[in-house]
């Protein structure tokens, strides 16, 4: 085996491990949303290739308002679905589309685009 | 001006029809209403209390206010809102109704204002239902005009806020419909000496300031526009990339086209051309393929990866290698390695972009059903207010408005017909193609079309409570729900893209280490091909797109499916329980037989029975009276009417003594029945209820009534059996009647004499036999049984379509809807499975081939260009396959 082959093997394996770590195992940063005066937990979510922020922490029992702004025209993210609540919203590009929820039971609830390629998570504490 | 307490119409006071009661004067529109009132005054007074306009000031300075509250998700939210409102001073009573999403508030007008109450609701975290009006104003010249108009508007009851903008010469007014309408707002402005005009032509970006319902409607169009625009952009991107791809392909394979010597490999001219191609690739990558990069970067930041990540990585790798090979060929030890793959970039970008464009087109068709539903909504209503007919936007129609509908017009909201009659085409809601005759006190459904007559109706459901709004909401909910089958896909799709990237890297390594010469070239080709061929979209789209088409198709046929889960379970059913009354039968008794004896004529028997029963309140009596009326028989007034409980009735008609009742009654009066008794047993065996009639103590005949079977019940049951389902009938009726009906419609297994509360238990018993059970019932009495069943089918009753306990609602009363729903669920699930199989098969087969698994055996290595084409069209195929469902036709 030539040195370049060994280099490629080591490099390839290292890169594979990094990909697995980065996409699967690395801890995602969650954003804790503070309730505003009046009790609404409100947040703006930018939609562009993904949801930013995509992991959100809320308090249970208080109204939640997610303001989605879709900053792209790609049709993938046109729909945002909350399958646990059978809720959906059509995101008009470059517009604030609010989705209101109130979750009483603590736990993790996902939201996603129409195809399930782009995902986010609501953590209720 | 006052309201008629019976029909709710506005009546000019003083009216010639009135009635005084407890010192209060009630006025009516007609003799008819006054008579109705006289019979049950309390009922109407109570009703009036409830349906008084949504605001009023009493003589004690207490104001009553009903405010719509949006976004109440749970019963406990009610407390939050109530608590917050109660903090305000001068509050008399607060009641928030969760079901109707309305807050009823009584308060002292001096101490609290409507705005403060709205503020309190907002503070609790909810929105009040309000409309926003943008109105143009002409003739404003200075800042003081602005304040003047604002002040005047804000003083009006129902105006929450008003802001006037001098620059755009317009005002934005937040108001509560029902308190005030656009016309009054305009009047206020015009009274101040300005000209107010509609700005219906306002630009799209201002639409979000409009009322909630309106926004929804406009957004659909806007989204449609955005989609159209995206399609066009993608097509332009495709054309740009495709045009540039042609010369690139031409110069990339000089040997294939047999180009002259100076253009062959290794020649300086070709190298310069390649160098130019490398530069030309940049606009293709970053203009035509811009979405790949923006999508990939955004996803990367979120630690996720998608199709864009794959394409962007693939074409970037190809470009970097090719650029080095073209510009610095000398760094490669062998000349063969200095090859370029610019053609891959051009072709892959062009094809994938084309695929995305075609997908948008196809997806537009998939969501047509819901668009059609939304388009059904009427835009305006002709409302009778203060005796005038005014045209209002449908958002401004409030409860109890009297609305006038002329032939050919759309009925704007749900309501009850109060004056006139017509036949109405309800096909758009129920799927029933034959127009339905409607008379006074019948329900009319919004969005249906009035065919023949003019009529007035009272609005009973407006805004998002209308049947149409509920249907739209249910369809949207179902389309956004997940079928259980999707769970596998969800698991896979979370790992899919990074797994593909790892596969690509490892394939590269293997080809580099073990592959044939030139290893680097092969390794790179394999790397790019693996990245490009993987199609996560086909996988992700497979279920939701079919679900969307299937649920939409159901709605078109008057079948509302609550969720993906319901759809998936419906195709697994093997037992179906049908409630008898109202499901198999009409639920209303009607006259079936008239048998005569002792020389009496049929007209005598029926006419005299009906005359007696005219005074009776028994449900069977109504059937007899209607039967006589249908034969245009003259009815007389009965004297000395007397009901004998458990037996029947007696009365004198035209001086003749009539007994009408059961066998016990006849025995009591020792009537000789002859062969009538035998005949009555036969009728009872057929599930009918026979009643004997005697005229002047002589047996005159038998009148039989029965709950008639719906015309297509028998056929539908036969179809269900043909589909291999076990059909069971359940009823509270006695065994004999139940069996008779069962025989007539072809059901062998009959559960009779089941108390309403035991129906759910009987469903459970069947489930314990290991069966997957559907229950079909009316949704009110049968709610527990519907909920217990694996699938609850609710037979719709007019405008109540969102029946909580049901999984599937059949708007049209026919049992054929059950057949259709099951067939549709089977067709949809088959479609989903085809899609999933296709997507898994494609990726499962495509990835190993792309990785070069076939090479050692048959020497086949996929070109990245072929991979790009396959990828681009795999998701289009999925959508196209789902669209085949749109042609679904039930086999009835």
Coordinates of C-alpha atoms in Angstrom, one line a residue, chain B residues 199-631:
Chain B
X199 CA -59.0 50.4 -1.8
X200 CA -59.8 46.9 -2.9
X201 CA -57.0 47.2 -5.5
X202 CA -54.4 47.4 -2.7
X203 CA -51.1 45.8 -3.3
X204 CA -50.3 42.3 -2.1
X205 CA -48.0 43.4 0.7
X206 CA -50.8 45.3 2.4
X207 CA -53.0 42.3 2.5
X208 CA -51.8 41.0 5.8
X209 CA -53.4 43.9 7.4
X210 CA -56.8 42.7 6.3
X211 CA -59.2 40.5 8.3
X212 CA -58.2 37.0 9.2
X213 CA -60.5 35.1 6.8
X214 CA -59.6 37.4 4.0
X215 CA -55.9 36.9 4.6
X216 CA -56.4 33.2 4.3
X217 CA -58.1 33.5 0.9
X218 CA -55.6 36.0 -0.4
X219 CA -52.7 34.0 0.8
X220 CA -53.8 31.0 -1.2
X221 CA -53.6 33.1 -4.3
X222 CA -50.4 34.7 -3.2
X223 CA -48.9 31.3 -2.6
X224 CA -50.1 30.2 -6.0
X225 CA -48.4 33.3 -7.4
X226 CA -45.2 32.5 -5.5
X227 CA -45.3 29.0 -6.8
X228 CA -45.8 30.1 -10.4
X229 CA -42.9 32.6 -10.0
X230 CA -40.7 29.9 -8.6
X231 CA -41.6 27.6 -11.5
X232 CA -40.7 30.3 -14.0
X233 CA -37.5 31.1 -12.2
X234 CA -36.5 27.4 -12.2
X235 CA -37.4 27.1 -15.9
X236 CA -35.2 30.1 -16.7
X237 CA -32.4 28.5 -14.7
X238 CA -32.9 25.3 -16.5
X239 CA -32.8 26.9 -20.0
X240 CA -29.7 28.8 -19.0
X241 CA -27.9 25.7 -17.8
X242 CA -29.1 23.6 -20.7
X243 CA -28.0 26.0 -23.4
X244 CA -24.6 26.3 -21.9
X245 CA -24.4 22.5 -21.5
X246 CA -24.6 21.9 -25.2
X247 CA -21.2 23.3 -26.2
X248 CA -19.7 21.9 -23.0
X249 CA -20.8 18.4 -23.9
X250 CA -19.6 19.0 -27.5
X251 CA -16.0 19.8 -26.4
X252 CA -15.9 17.4 -23.5
X253 CA -16.0 14.3 -25.7
X254 CA -13.9 15.2 -28.8
X255 CA -13.3 11.6 -29.7
X256 CA -17.0 10.8 -29.7
X257 CA -18.0 13.5 -32.1
X258 CA -14.8 12.9 -34.2
X259 CA -13.6 16.5 -34.0
X260 CA -10.6 17.6 -36.1
X261 CA -7.1 17.1 -34.8
X262 CA -6.6 20.5 -33.2
X263 CA -9.6 19.9 -30.9
X264 CA -8.5 16.5 -29.7
X265 CA -7.3 15.6 -26.2
X266 CA -4.0 17.2 -25.3
X267 CA -4.2 20.0 -27.9
X268 CA -3.7 23.6 -26.5
X269 CA -6.9 24.8 -28.2
X270 CA -9.0 22.3 -26.3
X271 CA -7.3 23.2 -23.1
X272 CA -8.2 26.8 -23.5
X273 CA -11.8 25.9 -24.3
X274 CA -11.8 23.8 -21.2
X275 CA -10.4 26.7 -19.2
X276 CA -13.3 28.8 -20.5
X277 CA -15.8 26.1 -19.6
X278 CA -14.5 26.1 -16.0
X279 CA -15.2 29.8 -15.8
X280 CA -18.6 29.3 -17.5
X281 CA -19.5 26.7 -14.9
X282 CA -19.5 29.4 -12.2
X283 CA -22.7 31.1 -13.3
X284 CA -24.3 27.8 -13.8
X285 CA -23.4 26.7 -10.3
X286 CA -24.2 29.9 -8.6
X287 CA -27.1 31.2 -10.7
X288 CA -28.9 28.2 -12.0
X289 CA -27.8 26.1 -9.0
X290 CA -27.9 28.8 -6.4
X291 CA -30.6 27.1 -4.4
X292 CA -28.3 24.1 -3.9
X293 CA -25.7 26.2 -2.2
X294 CA -28.0 28.4 -0.1
X295 CA -30.0 25.4 0.9
X296 CA -26.9 23.4 1.8
X297 CA -25.3 26.1 3.8
X298 CA -28.5 26.9 5.7
X299 CA -29.0 23.2 6.5
X300 CA -25.4 22.8 7.5
X301 CA -25.7 25.6 10.0
X302 CA -28.6 23.7 11.5
X303 CA -26.5 20.5 11.6
X304 CA -28.8 18.9 9.1
X305 CA -28.4 17.8 5.5
X306 CA -30.8 17.5 2.6
X307 CA -30.9 17.0 -1.2
X308 CA -29.2 20.4 -1.7
X309 CA -26.3 19.3 0.4
X310 CA -25.8 16.2 -1.8
X311 CA -26.0 18.1 -5.1
X312 CA -23.9 21.0 -3.9
X313 CA -21.1 18.7 -2.6
X314 CA -21.2 16.6 -5.7
X315 CA -20.9 19.4 -8.2
X316 CA -18.4 21.3 -6.1
X317 CA -16.1 18.3 -6.0
X318 CA -16.4 17.9 -9.7
X319 CA -15.6 21.5 -10.3
X320 CA -12.6 21.7 -8.0
X321 CA -11.0 18.6 -9.5
X322 CA -11.7 19.8 -13.1
X323 CA -10.3 23.2 -12.4
X324 CA -7.1 21.7 -11.1
X325 CA -6.9 19.3 -14.0
X326 CA -7.4 22.1 -16.5
X327 CA -5.3 24.8 -15.1
X328 CA -2.5 22.8 -13.4
X329 CA -2.4 19.5 -15.3
X330 CA 1.3 19.2 -14.4
X331 CA 0.7 18.4 -10.8
X332 CA -0.8 15.0 -11.8
X333 CA 1.8 12.3 -12.2
X334 CA 0.0 10.8 -15.2
X335 CA -1.5 12.8 -18.1
X336 CA -4.7 10.7 -18.0
X337 CA -5.6 12.2 -14.6
X338 CA -5.8 15.6 -16.0
X339 CA -9.4 15.1 -17.2
X340 CA -12.3 17.4 -16.6
X341 CA -15.9 16.9 -15.5
X342 CA -17.4 20.3 -16.3
X343 CA -20.1 18.6 -18.4
X344 CA -21.3 16.8 -15.3
X345 CA -21.9 20.1 -13.5
X346 CA -23.9 21.6 -16.4
X347 CA -26.0 18.6 -17.1
X348 CA -26.7 17.7 -13.4
X349 CA -27.7 21.3 -12.5
X350 CA -29.9 21.5 -15.6
X351 CA -31.7 18.2 -15.0
X352 CA -32.2 18.6 -11.3
X353 CA -33.5 22.1 -11.7
X354 CA -35.9 20.9 -14.4
X355 CA -37.0 18.1 -12.1
X356 CA -37.7 20.6 -9.4
X357 CA -39.8 22.8 -11.8
X358 CA -41.8 19.8 -13.0
X359 CA -42.4 18.8 -9.4
X360 CA -43.9 22.2 -8.6
X361 CA -46.3 21.8 -11.6
X362 CA -47.4 18.3 -10.5
X363 CA -47.7 19.3 -6.9
X364 CA -50.0 22.2 -7.8
X365 CA -52.4 19.6 -9.2
X366 CA -52.2 17.5 -6.1
X367 CA -53.5 20.3 -3.9
X368 CA -56.3 21.3 -6.3
X369 CA -59.0 19.8 -4.1
X370 CA -58.4 22.1 -1.2
X371 CA -58.1 25.1 -3.6
X372 CA -61.4 24.2 -5.1
X373 CA -63.0 24.1 -1.6
X374 CA -61.5 27.5 -0.7
X375 CA -62.7 28.9 -3.9
X376 CA -66.3 27.9 -3.1
X377 CA -66.7 30.5 -0.5
X378 CA -69.1 33.3 -1.5
X379 CA -67.6 36.8 -1.5
X380 CA -70.6 38.9 -0.7
X381 CA -74.0 38.6 1.0
X382 CA -77.2 40.6 0.5
X383 CA -78.2 41.3 4.1
X384 CA -81.4 42.9 5.4
X385 CA -80.4 45.5 7.9
X386 CA -82.7 48.2 9.2
X387 CA -85.1 47.3 6.5
X388 CA -82.6 47.9 3.7
X389 CA -81.0 45.4 1.5
X390 CA -77.3 45.9 1.6
X391 CA -74.4 44.1 -0.1
X392 CA -71.8 43.2 2.5
X393 CA -68.5 41.3 2.3
X394 CA -69.2 37.9 3.7
X395 CA -66.8 38.5 6.6
X396 CA -69.2 41.1 7.9
X397 CA -72.2 38.9 8.2
X398 CA -73.0 38.3 11.8
X399 CA -75.2 35.8 13.5
X400 CA -78.9 36.2 13.1
X401 CA -78.6 38.5 10.1
X402 CA -81.4 37.9 7.6
X403 CA -79.9 37.2 4.2
X404 CA -81.7 37.4 0.9
X405 CA -80.8 34.9 -1.9
X406 CA -82.0 35.1 -5.4
X407 CA -82.1 32.3 -8.0
X408 CA -78.7 31.4 -9.3
X409 CA -76.9 33.0 -6.4
X410 CA -74.5 31.4 -3.9
X411 CA -75.7 31.1 -0.4
X412 CA -73.1 33.0 1.6
X413 CA -73.2 31.4 5.1
X414 CA -75.0 28.6 6.9
X415 CA -78.5 29.3 8.2
X416 CA -82.1 28.4 8.6
X417 CA -84.6 29.3 5.9
X418 CA -87.2 31.7 7.3
X419 CA -89.2 32.8 4.2
X420 CA -89.7 31.3 0.8
X421 CA -88.5 28.0 -0.7
X422 CA -86.3 26.8 -3.4
X423 CA -84.3 23.9 -4.6
X424 CA -80.6 24.1 -3.8
X425 CA -77.6 22.5 -5.5
X426 CA -75.5 21.1 -2.7
X427 CA -73.3 18.9 -4.8
X428 CA -70.2 21.0 -4.0
X429 CA -70.5 20.2 -0.3
X430 CA -72.3 16.8 -0.2
X431 CA -71.4 15.3 -3.5
X432 CA -75.1 14.7 -4.0
X433 CA -75.9 15.7 -7.6
X434 CA -79.6 16.0 -7.3
X435 CA -80.8 19.5 -6.0
X436 CA -82.5 19.4 -2.6
X437 CA -85.9 21.0 -2.0
X438 CA -85.8 23.4 0.9
X439 CA -88.7 25.0 2.8
X440 CA -89.2 27.2 5.8
X441 CA -87.1 26.1 8.8
X442 CA -84.9 23.9 6.7
X443 CA -81.1 24.2 7.0
X444 CA -79.2 25.9 4.2
X445 CA -75.5 25.4 3.8
X446 CA -73.1 28.2 2.8
X447 CA -71.4 27.9 -0.6
X448 CA -74.2 25.9 -2.1
X449 CA -76.1 27.3 -5.0
X450 CA -79.7 28.4 -5.0
X451 CA -81.4 27.1 -8.2
X452 CA -85.0 28.2 -8.5
X453 CA -86.7 30.4 -5.9
X454 CA -85.9 33.5 -3.9
X455 CA -85.8 33.1 -0.1
X456 CA -84.6 34.7 3.1
X457 CA -82.6 32.9 5.7
X458 CA -81.3 33.6 9.1
X459 CA -77.5 33.2 9.5
X460 CA -76.8 30.6 12.2
X461 CA -73.1 30.0 11.5
X462 CA -70.7 32.5 10.1
X463 CA -66.9 32.8 9.6
X464 CA -65.0 29.8 10.6
X465 CA -68.0 28.0 12.0
X466 CA -69.7 27.4 8.7
X467 CA -69.8 23.9 7.3
X468 CA -67.4 24.9 4.4
X469 CA -64.9 26.4 6.8
X470 CA -65.0 23.3 9.0
X471 CA -64.6 21.1 5.9
X472 CA -61.6 23.1 4.8
X473 CA -60.1 22.9 8.3
X474 CA -60.7 19.2 8.5
X475 CA -59.2 18.5 5.1
X476 CA -56.2 20.7 6.0
X477 CA -55.8 18.9 9.3
X478 CA -56.0 15.5 7.6
X479 CA -53.5 16.5 5.0
X480 CA -51.1 17.6 7.6
X481 CA -51.5 14.5 9.7
X482 CA -49.2 11.5 9.4
X483 CA -50.3 8.1 8.3
X484 CA -48.7 5.4 10.6
X485 CA -46.9 4.0 7.5
X486 CA -44.9 7.3 7.4
X487 CA -43.1 6.4 10.7
X488 CA -40.7 4.1 8.9
X489 CA -39.9 6.8 6.4
X490 CA -39.3 9.3 9.2
X491 CA -36.8 7.0 10.8
X492 CA -35.0 6.4 7.5
X493 CA -35.1 10.0 6.3
X494 CA -33.4 11.3 9.5
X495 CA -30.3 9.2 8.7
X496 CA -30.5 9.2 5.0
X497 CA -28.5 12.1 3.7
X498 CA -25.5 11.8 6.1
X499 CA -25.5 8.1 5.3
X500 CA -25.3 8.9 1.6
X501 CA -22.4 11.3 2.2
X502 CA -20.6 8.6 4.2
X503 CA -21.3 6.0 1.5
X504 CA -19.8 8.4 -1.1
X505 CA -16.7 9.0 1.0
X506 CA -16.1 5.3 1.6
X507 CA -16.7 4.5 -2.1
X508 CA -14.1 7.0 -3.0
X509 CA -11.6 5.4 -0.6
X510 CA -12.3 1.9 -1.8
X511 CA -12.0 2.9 -5.5
X512 CA -8.9 4.9 -4.7
X513 CA -7.2 2.0 -2.9
X514 CA -8.6 -1.0 -4.9
X515 CA -9.8 0.4 -8.1
X516 CA -8.3 0.2 -11.6
X517 CA -6.1 2.8 -13.1
X518 CA -6.6 5.8 -13.1
X519 CA -7.8 5.4 -9.6
X520 CA -8.3 9.0 -8.7
X521 CA -10.6 9.6 -11.7
X522 CA -12.7 6.5 -11.0
X523 CA -12.9 7.4 -7.3
X524 CA -14.1 10.9 -8.1
X525 CA -16.7 9.7 -10.6
X526 CA -18.1 7.2 -8.1
X527 CA -18.1 9.9 -5.3
X528 CA -20.0 12.4 -7.5
X529 CA -22.4 9.7 -8.8
X530 CA -23.4 8.4 -5.4
X531 CA -24.1 12.0 -4.1
X532 CA -26.1 12.9 -7.2
X533 CA -28.2 9.7 -7.5
X534 CA -29.6 9.6 -4.0
X535 CA -33.1 11.1 -3.8
X536 CA -34.3 11.9 -0.3
X537 CA -37.2 13.9 -1.8
X538 CA -38.8 10.9 -3.4
X539 CA -38.7 9.2 0.0
X540 CA -40.1 12.2 1.9
X541 CA -42.8 12.9 -0.7
X542 CA -44.1 9.4 -1.1
X543 CA -46.7 9.4 1.7
X544 CA -47.7 13.0 2.2
X545 CA -48.4 13.7 -1.5
X546 CA -50.7 10.6 -1.9
X547 CA -52.4 11.5 1.4
X548 CA -53.1 15.0 0.1
X549 CA -54.6 13.8 -3.1
X550 CA -56.6 11.0 -1.4
X551 CA -58.1 13.2 1.3
X552 CA -58.9 15.9 -1.2
X553 CA -60.6 13.3 -3.4
X554 CA -62.7 12.3 -0.4
X555 CA -63.7 15.8 0.2
X556 CA -64.8 16.2 -3.4
X557 CA -67.2 13.3 -2.8
X558 CA -68.6 14.5 0.5
X559 CA -66.3 12.2 2.6
X560 CA -64.3 13.9 5.2
X561 CA -61.4 11.9 6.5
X562 CA -60.1 13.1 9.8
X563 CA -56.5 11.9 9.6
X564 CA -53.9 9.8 7.8
X565 CA -54.4 7.2 10.5
X566 CA -58.1 7.0 9.8
X567 CA -57.4 6.5 6.1
X568 CA -54.9 3.8 6.8
X569 CA -57.2 1.9 9.3
X570 CA -60.2 2.1 7.0
X571 CA -58.6 -0.2 4.4
X572 CA -58.0 -2.8 7.1
X573 CA -61.6 -3.1 8.2
X574 CA -63.3 -6.4 8.2
X575 CA -66.5 -5.8 10.2
X576 CA -68.9 -3.0 9.8
X577 CA -71.7 -2.2 12.3
X578 CA -74.6 -0.1 11.0
X579 CA -76.9 1.7 13.2
X580 CA -80.5 1.1 12.0
X581 CA -82.4 4.3 12.6
X582 CA -81.1 7.2 10.5
X583 CA -78.3 5.2 9.0
X584 CA -80.0 2.3 7.1
X585 CA -83.4 3.9 7.4
X586 CA -84.4 7.5 6.9
X587 CA -85.0 7.9 10.7
X588 CA -88.4 9.3 10.1
X589 CA -91.6 7.1 10.0
X590 CA -93.8 7.3 7.0
X591 CA -97.1 5.8 5.9
X592 CA -96.6 2.4 4.2
X593 CA -99.9 0.5 4.1
X594 CA -103.6 1.2 4.3
X595 CA -105.8 -1.9 4.5
X596 CA -109.6 -1.6 4.5
X597 CA -112.4 -3.8 5.8
X598 CA -116.1 -3.9 6.1
X599 CA -116.7 -1.9 3.0
X600 CA -114.9 1.3 4.1
X601 CA -113.0 3.1 1.4
X602 CA -109.3 3.8 1.7
X603 CA -109.9 7.5 1.7
X604 CA -112.3 7.2 4.6
X605 CA -109.8 5.1 6.6
X606 CA -106.9 7.4 6.0
X607 CA -108.7 10.7 6.0
X608 CA -110.5 10.0 9.3
X609 CA -107.3 8.6 10.9
X610 CA -105.4 11.7 9.9
X611 CA -108.1 14.0 11.1
X612 CA -107.9 12.3 14.6
X613 CA -104.1 12.3 14.6
X614 CA -103.9 15.9 13.6
X615 CA -104.3 16.8 17.3
X616 CA -101.8 14.2 18.4
X617 CA -98.1 14.8 19.0
X618 CA -97.0 11.3 18.6
X619 CA -94.3 10.9 15.9
X620 CA -96.3 8.2 14.2
X621 CA -99.2 10.6 14.0
X622 CA -97.2 13.0 11.8
X623 CA -96.5 10.1 9.4
X624 CA -100.2 9.5 9.0
X625 CA -101.1 13.1 8.6
X626 CA -98.4 13.6 6.0
X627 CA -99.6 10.4 4.2
X628 CA -103.1 11.8 4.0
X629 CA -101.8 15.2 2.8
X630 CA -99.8 13.6 0.1
X631 CA -103.0 12.1 -1.2

